[in-house]
mmCIF file of C-alpha atoms in Angstrom:
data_model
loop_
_atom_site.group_PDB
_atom_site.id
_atom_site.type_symbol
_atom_site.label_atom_id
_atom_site.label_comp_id
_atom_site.label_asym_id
_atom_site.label_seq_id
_atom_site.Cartn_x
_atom_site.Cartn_y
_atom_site.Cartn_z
ATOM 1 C CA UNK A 219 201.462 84.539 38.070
ATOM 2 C CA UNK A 220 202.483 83.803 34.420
ATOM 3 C CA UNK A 221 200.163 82.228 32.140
ATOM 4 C CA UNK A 222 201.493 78.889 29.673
ATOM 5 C CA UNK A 223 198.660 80.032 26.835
ATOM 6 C CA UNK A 224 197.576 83.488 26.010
ATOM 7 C CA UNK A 225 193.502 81.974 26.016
ATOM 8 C CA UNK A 226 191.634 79.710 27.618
ATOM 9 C CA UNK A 227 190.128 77.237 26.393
ATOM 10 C CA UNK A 228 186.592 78.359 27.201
ATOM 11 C CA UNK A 229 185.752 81.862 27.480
ATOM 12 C CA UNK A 230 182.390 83.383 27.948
ATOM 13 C CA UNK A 231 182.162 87.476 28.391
ATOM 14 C CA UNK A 232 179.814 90.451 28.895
ATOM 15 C CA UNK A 233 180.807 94.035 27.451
ATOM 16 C CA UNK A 234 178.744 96.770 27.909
ATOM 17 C CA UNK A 235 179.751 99.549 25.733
ATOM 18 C CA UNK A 236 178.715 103.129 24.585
ATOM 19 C CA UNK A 237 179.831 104.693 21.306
ATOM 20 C CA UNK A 238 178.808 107.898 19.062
ATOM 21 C CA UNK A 239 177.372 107.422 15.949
ATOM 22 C CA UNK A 240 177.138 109.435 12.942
ATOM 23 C CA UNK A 241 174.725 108.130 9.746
ATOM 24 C CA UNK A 242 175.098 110.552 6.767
ATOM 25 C CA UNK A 243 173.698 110.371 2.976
ATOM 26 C CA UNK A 244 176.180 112.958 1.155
ATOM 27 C CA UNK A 245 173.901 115.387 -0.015
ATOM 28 C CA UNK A 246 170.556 114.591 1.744
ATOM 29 C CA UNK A 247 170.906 114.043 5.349
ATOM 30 C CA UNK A 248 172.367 113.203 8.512
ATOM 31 C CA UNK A 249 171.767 111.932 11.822
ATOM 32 C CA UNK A 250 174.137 111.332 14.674
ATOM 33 C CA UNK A 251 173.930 110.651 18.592
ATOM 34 C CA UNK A 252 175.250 108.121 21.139
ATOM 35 C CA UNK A 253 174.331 104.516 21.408
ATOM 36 C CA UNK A 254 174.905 102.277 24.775
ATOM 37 C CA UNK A 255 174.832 98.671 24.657
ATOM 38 C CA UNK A 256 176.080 95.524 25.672
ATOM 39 C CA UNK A 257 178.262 92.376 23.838
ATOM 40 C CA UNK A 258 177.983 88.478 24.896
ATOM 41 C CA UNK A 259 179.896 86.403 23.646
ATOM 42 C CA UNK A 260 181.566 82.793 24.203
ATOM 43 C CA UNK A 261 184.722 81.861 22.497
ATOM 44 C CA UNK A 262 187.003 78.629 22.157
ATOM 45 C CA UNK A 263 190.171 77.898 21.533
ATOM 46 C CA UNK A 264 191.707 74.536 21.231
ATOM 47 C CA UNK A 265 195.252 74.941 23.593
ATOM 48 C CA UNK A 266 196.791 71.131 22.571
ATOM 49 C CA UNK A 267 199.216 72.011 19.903
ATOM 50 C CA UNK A 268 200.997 75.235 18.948
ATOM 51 C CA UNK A 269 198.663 75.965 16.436
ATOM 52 C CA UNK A 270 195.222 76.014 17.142
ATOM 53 C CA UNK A 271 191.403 76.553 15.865
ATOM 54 C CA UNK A 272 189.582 79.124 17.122
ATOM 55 C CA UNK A 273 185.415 79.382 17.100
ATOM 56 C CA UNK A 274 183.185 81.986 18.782
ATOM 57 C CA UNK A 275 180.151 83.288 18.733
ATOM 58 C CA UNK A 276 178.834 86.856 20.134
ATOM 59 C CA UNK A 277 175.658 89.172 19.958
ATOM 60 C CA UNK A 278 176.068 92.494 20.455
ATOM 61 C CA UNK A 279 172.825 94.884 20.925
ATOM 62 C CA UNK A 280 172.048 98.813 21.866
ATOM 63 C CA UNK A 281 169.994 101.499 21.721
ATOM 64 C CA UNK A 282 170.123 105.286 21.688
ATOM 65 C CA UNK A 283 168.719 108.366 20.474
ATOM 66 C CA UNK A 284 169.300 110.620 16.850
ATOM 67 C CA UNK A 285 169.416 113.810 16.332
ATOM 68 C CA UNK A 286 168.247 114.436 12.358
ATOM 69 C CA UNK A 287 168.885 117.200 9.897
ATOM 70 C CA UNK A 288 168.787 117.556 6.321
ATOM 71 C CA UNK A 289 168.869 120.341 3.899
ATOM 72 C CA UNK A 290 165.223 119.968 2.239
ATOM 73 C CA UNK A 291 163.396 118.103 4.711
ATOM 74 C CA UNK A 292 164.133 119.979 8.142
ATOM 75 C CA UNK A 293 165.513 118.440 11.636
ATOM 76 C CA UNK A 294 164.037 116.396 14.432
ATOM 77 C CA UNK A 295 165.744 115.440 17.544
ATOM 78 C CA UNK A 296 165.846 112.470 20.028
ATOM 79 C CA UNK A 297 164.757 109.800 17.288
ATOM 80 C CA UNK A 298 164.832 106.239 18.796
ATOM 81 C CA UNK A 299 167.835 103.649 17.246
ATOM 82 C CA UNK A 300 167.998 100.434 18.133
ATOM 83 C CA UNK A 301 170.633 97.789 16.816
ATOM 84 C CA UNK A 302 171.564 93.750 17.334
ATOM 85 C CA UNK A 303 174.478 92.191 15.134
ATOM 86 C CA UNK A 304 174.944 88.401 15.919
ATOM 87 C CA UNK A 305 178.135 86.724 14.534
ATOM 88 C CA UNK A 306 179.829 83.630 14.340
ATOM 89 C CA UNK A 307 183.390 83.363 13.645
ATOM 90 C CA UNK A 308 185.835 80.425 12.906
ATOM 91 C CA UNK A 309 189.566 80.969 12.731
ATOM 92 C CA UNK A 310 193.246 79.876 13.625
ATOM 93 C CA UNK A 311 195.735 80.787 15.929
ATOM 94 C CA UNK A 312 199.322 80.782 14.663
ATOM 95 C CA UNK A 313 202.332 81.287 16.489
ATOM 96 C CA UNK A 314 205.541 82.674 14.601
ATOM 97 C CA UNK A 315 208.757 82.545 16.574
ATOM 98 C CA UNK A 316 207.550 84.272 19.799
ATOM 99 C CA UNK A 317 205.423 81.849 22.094
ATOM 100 C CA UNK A 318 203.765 84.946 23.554
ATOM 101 C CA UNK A 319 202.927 86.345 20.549
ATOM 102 C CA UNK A 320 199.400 84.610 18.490
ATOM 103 C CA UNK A 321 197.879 85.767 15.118
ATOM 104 C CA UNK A 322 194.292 84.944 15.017
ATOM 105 C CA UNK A 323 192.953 84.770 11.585
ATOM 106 C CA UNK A 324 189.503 84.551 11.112
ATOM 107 C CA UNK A 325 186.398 84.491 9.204
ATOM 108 C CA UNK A 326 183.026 83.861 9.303
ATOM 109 C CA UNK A 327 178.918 85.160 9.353
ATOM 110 C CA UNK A 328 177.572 88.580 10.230
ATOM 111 C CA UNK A 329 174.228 89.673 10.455
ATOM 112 C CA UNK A 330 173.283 93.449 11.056
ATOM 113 C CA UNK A 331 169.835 95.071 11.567
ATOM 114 C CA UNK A 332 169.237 98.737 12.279
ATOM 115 C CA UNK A 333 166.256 99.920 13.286
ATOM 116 C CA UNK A 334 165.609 103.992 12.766
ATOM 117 C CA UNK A 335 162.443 104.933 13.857
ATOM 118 C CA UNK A 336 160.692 108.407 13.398
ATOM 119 C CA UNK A 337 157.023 107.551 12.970
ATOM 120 C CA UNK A 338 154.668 109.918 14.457
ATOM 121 C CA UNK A 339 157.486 112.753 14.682
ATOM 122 C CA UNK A 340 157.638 116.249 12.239
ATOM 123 C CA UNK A 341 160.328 118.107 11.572
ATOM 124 C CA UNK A 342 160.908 121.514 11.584
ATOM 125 C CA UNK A 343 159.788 121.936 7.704
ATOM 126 C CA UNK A 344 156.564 119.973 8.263
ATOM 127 C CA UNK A 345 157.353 116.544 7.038
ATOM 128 C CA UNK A 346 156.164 113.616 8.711
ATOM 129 C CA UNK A 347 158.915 111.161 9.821
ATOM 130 C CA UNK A 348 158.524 107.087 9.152
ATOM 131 C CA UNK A 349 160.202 103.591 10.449
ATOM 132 C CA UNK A 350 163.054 102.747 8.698
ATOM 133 C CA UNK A 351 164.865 99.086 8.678
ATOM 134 C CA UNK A 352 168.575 98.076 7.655
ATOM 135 C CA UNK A 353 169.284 94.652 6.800
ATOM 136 C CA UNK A 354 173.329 93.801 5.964
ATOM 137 C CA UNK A 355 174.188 90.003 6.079
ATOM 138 C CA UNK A 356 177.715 90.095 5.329
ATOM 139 C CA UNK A 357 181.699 87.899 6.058
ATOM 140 C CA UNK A 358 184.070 89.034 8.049
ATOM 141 C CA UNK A 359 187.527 88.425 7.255
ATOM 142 C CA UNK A 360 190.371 89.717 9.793
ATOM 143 C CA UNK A 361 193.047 89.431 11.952
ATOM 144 C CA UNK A 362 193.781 89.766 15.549
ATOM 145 C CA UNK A 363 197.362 89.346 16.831
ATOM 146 C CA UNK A 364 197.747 89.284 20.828
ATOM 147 C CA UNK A 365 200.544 89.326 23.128
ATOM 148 C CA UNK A 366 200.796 88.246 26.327
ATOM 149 C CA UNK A 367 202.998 89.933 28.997
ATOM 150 C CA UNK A 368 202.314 87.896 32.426
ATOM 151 C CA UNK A 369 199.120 89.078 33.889
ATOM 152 C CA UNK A 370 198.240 91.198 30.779
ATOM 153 C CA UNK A 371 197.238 90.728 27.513
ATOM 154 C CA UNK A 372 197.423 93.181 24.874
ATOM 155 C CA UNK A 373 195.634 92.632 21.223
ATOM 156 C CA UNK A 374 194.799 94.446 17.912
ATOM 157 C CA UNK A 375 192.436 93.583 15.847
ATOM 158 C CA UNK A 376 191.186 94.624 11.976
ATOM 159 C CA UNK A 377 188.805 93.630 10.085
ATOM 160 C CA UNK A 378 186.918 93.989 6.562
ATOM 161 C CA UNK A 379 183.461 93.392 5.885
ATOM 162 C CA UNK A 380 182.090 92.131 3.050
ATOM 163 C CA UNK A 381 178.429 92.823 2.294
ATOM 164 C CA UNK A 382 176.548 89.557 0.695
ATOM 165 C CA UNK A 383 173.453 91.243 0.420
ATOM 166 C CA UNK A 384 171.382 94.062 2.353
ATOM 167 C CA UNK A 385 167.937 95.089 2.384
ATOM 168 C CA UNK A 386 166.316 98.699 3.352
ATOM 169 C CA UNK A 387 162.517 98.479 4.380
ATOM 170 C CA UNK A 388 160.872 101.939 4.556
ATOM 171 C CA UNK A 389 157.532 102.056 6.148
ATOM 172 C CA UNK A 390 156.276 104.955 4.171
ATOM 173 C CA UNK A 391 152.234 103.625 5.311
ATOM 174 C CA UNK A 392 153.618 105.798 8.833
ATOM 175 C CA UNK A 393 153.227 108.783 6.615
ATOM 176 C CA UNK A 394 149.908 107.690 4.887
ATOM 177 C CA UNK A 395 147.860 104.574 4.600
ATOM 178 C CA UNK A 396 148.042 104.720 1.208
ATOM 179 C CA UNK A 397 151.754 104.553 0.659
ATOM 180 C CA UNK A 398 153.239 101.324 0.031
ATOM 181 C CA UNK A 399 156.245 99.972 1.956
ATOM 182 C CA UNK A 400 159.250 100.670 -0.070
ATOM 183 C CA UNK A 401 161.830 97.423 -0.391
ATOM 184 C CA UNK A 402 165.239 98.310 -1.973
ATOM 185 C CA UNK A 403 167.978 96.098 -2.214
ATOM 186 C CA UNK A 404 171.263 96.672 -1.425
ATOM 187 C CA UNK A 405 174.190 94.416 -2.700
ATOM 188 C CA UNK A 406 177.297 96.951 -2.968
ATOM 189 C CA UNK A 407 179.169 97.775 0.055
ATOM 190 C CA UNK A 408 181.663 96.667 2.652
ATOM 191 C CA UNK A 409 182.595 97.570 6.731
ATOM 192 C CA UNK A 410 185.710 98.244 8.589
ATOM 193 C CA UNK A 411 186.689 97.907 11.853
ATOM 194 C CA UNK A 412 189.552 97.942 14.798
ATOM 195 C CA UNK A 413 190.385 97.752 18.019
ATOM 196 C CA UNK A 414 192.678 97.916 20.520
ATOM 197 C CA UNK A 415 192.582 95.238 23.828
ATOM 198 C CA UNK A 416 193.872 95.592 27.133
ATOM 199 C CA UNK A 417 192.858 92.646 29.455
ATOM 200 C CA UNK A 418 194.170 92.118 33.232
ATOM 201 C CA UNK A 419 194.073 88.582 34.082
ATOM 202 C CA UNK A 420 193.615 86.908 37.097
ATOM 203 C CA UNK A 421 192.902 82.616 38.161
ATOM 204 C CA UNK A 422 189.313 83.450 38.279
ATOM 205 C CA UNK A 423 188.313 85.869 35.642
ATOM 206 C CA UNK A 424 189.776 88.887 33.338
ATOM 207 C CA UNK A 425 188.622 92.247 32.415
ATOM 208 C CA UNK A 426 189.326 94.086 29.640
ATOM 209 C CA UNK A 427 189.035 97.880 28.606
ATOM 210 C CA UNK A 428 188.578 98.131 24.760
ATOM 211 C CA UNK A 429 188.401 101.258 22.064
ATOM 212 C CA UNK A 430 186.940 100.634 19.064
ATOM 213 C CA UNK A 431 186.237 102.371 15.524
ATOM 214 C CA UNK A 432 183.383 100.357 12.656
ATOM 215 C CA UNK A 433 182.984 101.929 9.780
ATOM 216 C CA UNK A 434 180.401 101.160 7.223
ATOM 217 C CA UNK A 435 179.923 102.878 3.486
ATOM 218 C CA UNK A 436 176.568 100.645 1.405
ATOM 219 C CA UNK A 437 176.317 101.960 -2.472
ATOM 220 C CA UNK A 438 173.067 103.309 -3.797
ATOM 221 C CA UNK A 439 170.665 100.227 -3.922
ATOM 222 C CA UNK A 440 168.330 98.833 -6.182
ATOM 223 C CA UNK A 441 165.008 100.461 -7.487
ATOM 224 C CA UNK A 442 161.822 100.074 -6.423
ATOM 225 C CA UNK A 443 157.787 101.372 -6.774
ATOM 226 C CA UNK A 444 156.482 103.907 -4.871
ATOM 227 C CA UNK A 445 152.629 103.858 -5.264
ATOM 228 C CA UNK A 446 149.809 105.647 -3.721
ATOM 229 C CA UNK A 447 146.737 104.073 -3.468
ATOM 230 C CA UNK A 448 148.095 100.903 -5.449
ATOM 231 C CA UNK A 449 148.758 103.371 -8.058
ATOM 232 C CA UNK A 450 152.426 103.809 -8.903
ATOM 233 C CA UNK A 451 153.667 107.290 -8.648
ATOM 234 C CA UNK A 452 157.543 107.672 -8.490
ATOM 235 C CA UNK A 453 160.912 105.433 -8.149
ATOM 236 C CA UNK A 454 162.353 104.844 -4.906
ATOM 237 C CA UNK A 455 166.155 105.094 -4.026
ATOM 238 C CA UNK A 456 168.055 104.630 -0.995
ATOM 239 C CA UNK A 457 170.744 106.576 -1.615
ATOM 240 C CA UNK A 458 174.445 105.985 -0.871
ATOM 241 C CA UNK A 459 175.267 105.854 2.810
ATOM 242 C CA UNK A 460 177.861 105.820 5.505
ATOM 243 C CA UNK A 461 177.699 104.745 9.313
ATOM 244 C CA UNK A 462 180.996 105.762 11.568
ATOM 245 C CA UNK A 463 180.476 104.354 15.188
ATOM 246 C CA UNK A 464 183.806 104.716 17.777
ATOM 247 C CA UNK A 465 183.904 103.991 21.097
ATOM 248 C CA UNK A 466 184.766 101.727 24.198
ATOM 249 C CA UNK A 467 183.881 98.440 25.697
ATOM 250 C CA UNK A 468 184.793 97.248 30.057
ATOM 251 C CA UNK A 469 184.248 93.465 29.751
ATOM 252 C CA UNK A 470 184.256 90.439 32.253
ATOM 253 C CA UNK A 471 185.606 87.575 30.863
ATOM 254 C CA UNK A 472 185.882 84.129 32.709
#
């Protein structure tokens, strides 16, 4: 069996996935444990002429649990993460001298929200943990360039992330009542990511096995109040931060 096209025209697919992930601020702390999820996504490609526009969108959710430790506030284990990152993407398939050979280039709208939670939890120095939110709406501009080898398909894909804008909510009122909840923006930073594709095909359906590496590094953000009791008491940061995440993806795509 040899396919004409290296896509079809419709695709929808399911990817579960697991990866480890390691969140650190330089200096202050860091947290790090495995997630497992799942990916959906539906993609199109238009197969009339050699070159071609591409859309798709995908949501991609998981869940896991951290293991915490910093220098001045102690360590906690088996904090609950949860994560959801819909996208859509828009690009165009070009094909330079070998028909087997495509170069999707894309871009597009990301949305990622991280949810950190360690309300009702001490550490090991006494302090009392709190819910912590990550907002990062941001464009992603890569490239993916596939070949097709019969029943296989091999791609590579990169990508950089630019962060629009990104908001951290900390839920200090876990803590106390009295505490405010802390809203710093965050407008400086960027992502990476990569992959590497193999997909079997077949008539009905293909499945593909697929490592991947994101990488994420937001500058400090903007200030904000800390009060107690409506009365303001101290500045808050959030300090610079960096997410790695690598892992693997088996997904059915038909």
């Amino acid at each position: 069996l040899v396919y004409a096209e290296p896509f079809r025209n419709h695709t929808f697919g399911i990817a579960p996935e697991v990866y480890q992930v390691k969140y650190e601020e330089p200096n202050v702390m860091k947290s790090k444990g495995v997630m497992f999820g799942a990916n959906l996504f539906y993609a199109y490609h238009d197969n009339q002429d050699q070159n071609n526009w591409m859309f798709k969108i995908e949501g991609r959710g998981a869940v896991g649990n951290m293991d915490y430790s910093s220098s001045g506030t102690g360590s906690v284990d088996n904090l609950r993460d949860f994560t959801f990152e819909p996208r859509v993407l828009v690009g165009y398939d070009l094909s330079i001298a070998d028909e087997r050979a495509i170069y999707t280039l894309y871009t597009g709208f990301g949305y990622r929200y991280l949810n950190d939670d360690s309300s009702g939890k001490v550490t090991t120095t006494g302090h009392v943990g709190y819910n912590r939110e990550s907002n990062y709406f941001y464009l992603p501009i890569g490239i993916e360039a596939s070949k097709h080898f019969d029943t296989w398909l091999i791609s590579v894909l990169v990508e950089y992330d630019f962060l629009w804008a990104g908001t951290q909510i900390s839920h200090l009122e876990d803590v106390s009542s009295s505490f405010n909840t802390l809203h710093n923006d965050q407008n400086k930073g960027s992502g990476f990511r990569g992959s590497l594709k193999f997909s079997k095909r077949s008539e009905r359906f293909d499945v593909t096995f697929e490592p991947f590496f994101r990488y994420w590094r937001i500058e400090n953000s903007e200030d904000s109040l800390l009060t107690f009791s409506d009365v303001p008491i101290a500045i808050g940061l959030e300090p610079l931060n960096r997410t790695t995440e690598v892992g693997g993806d088996v997904s059915i795509q038909f």
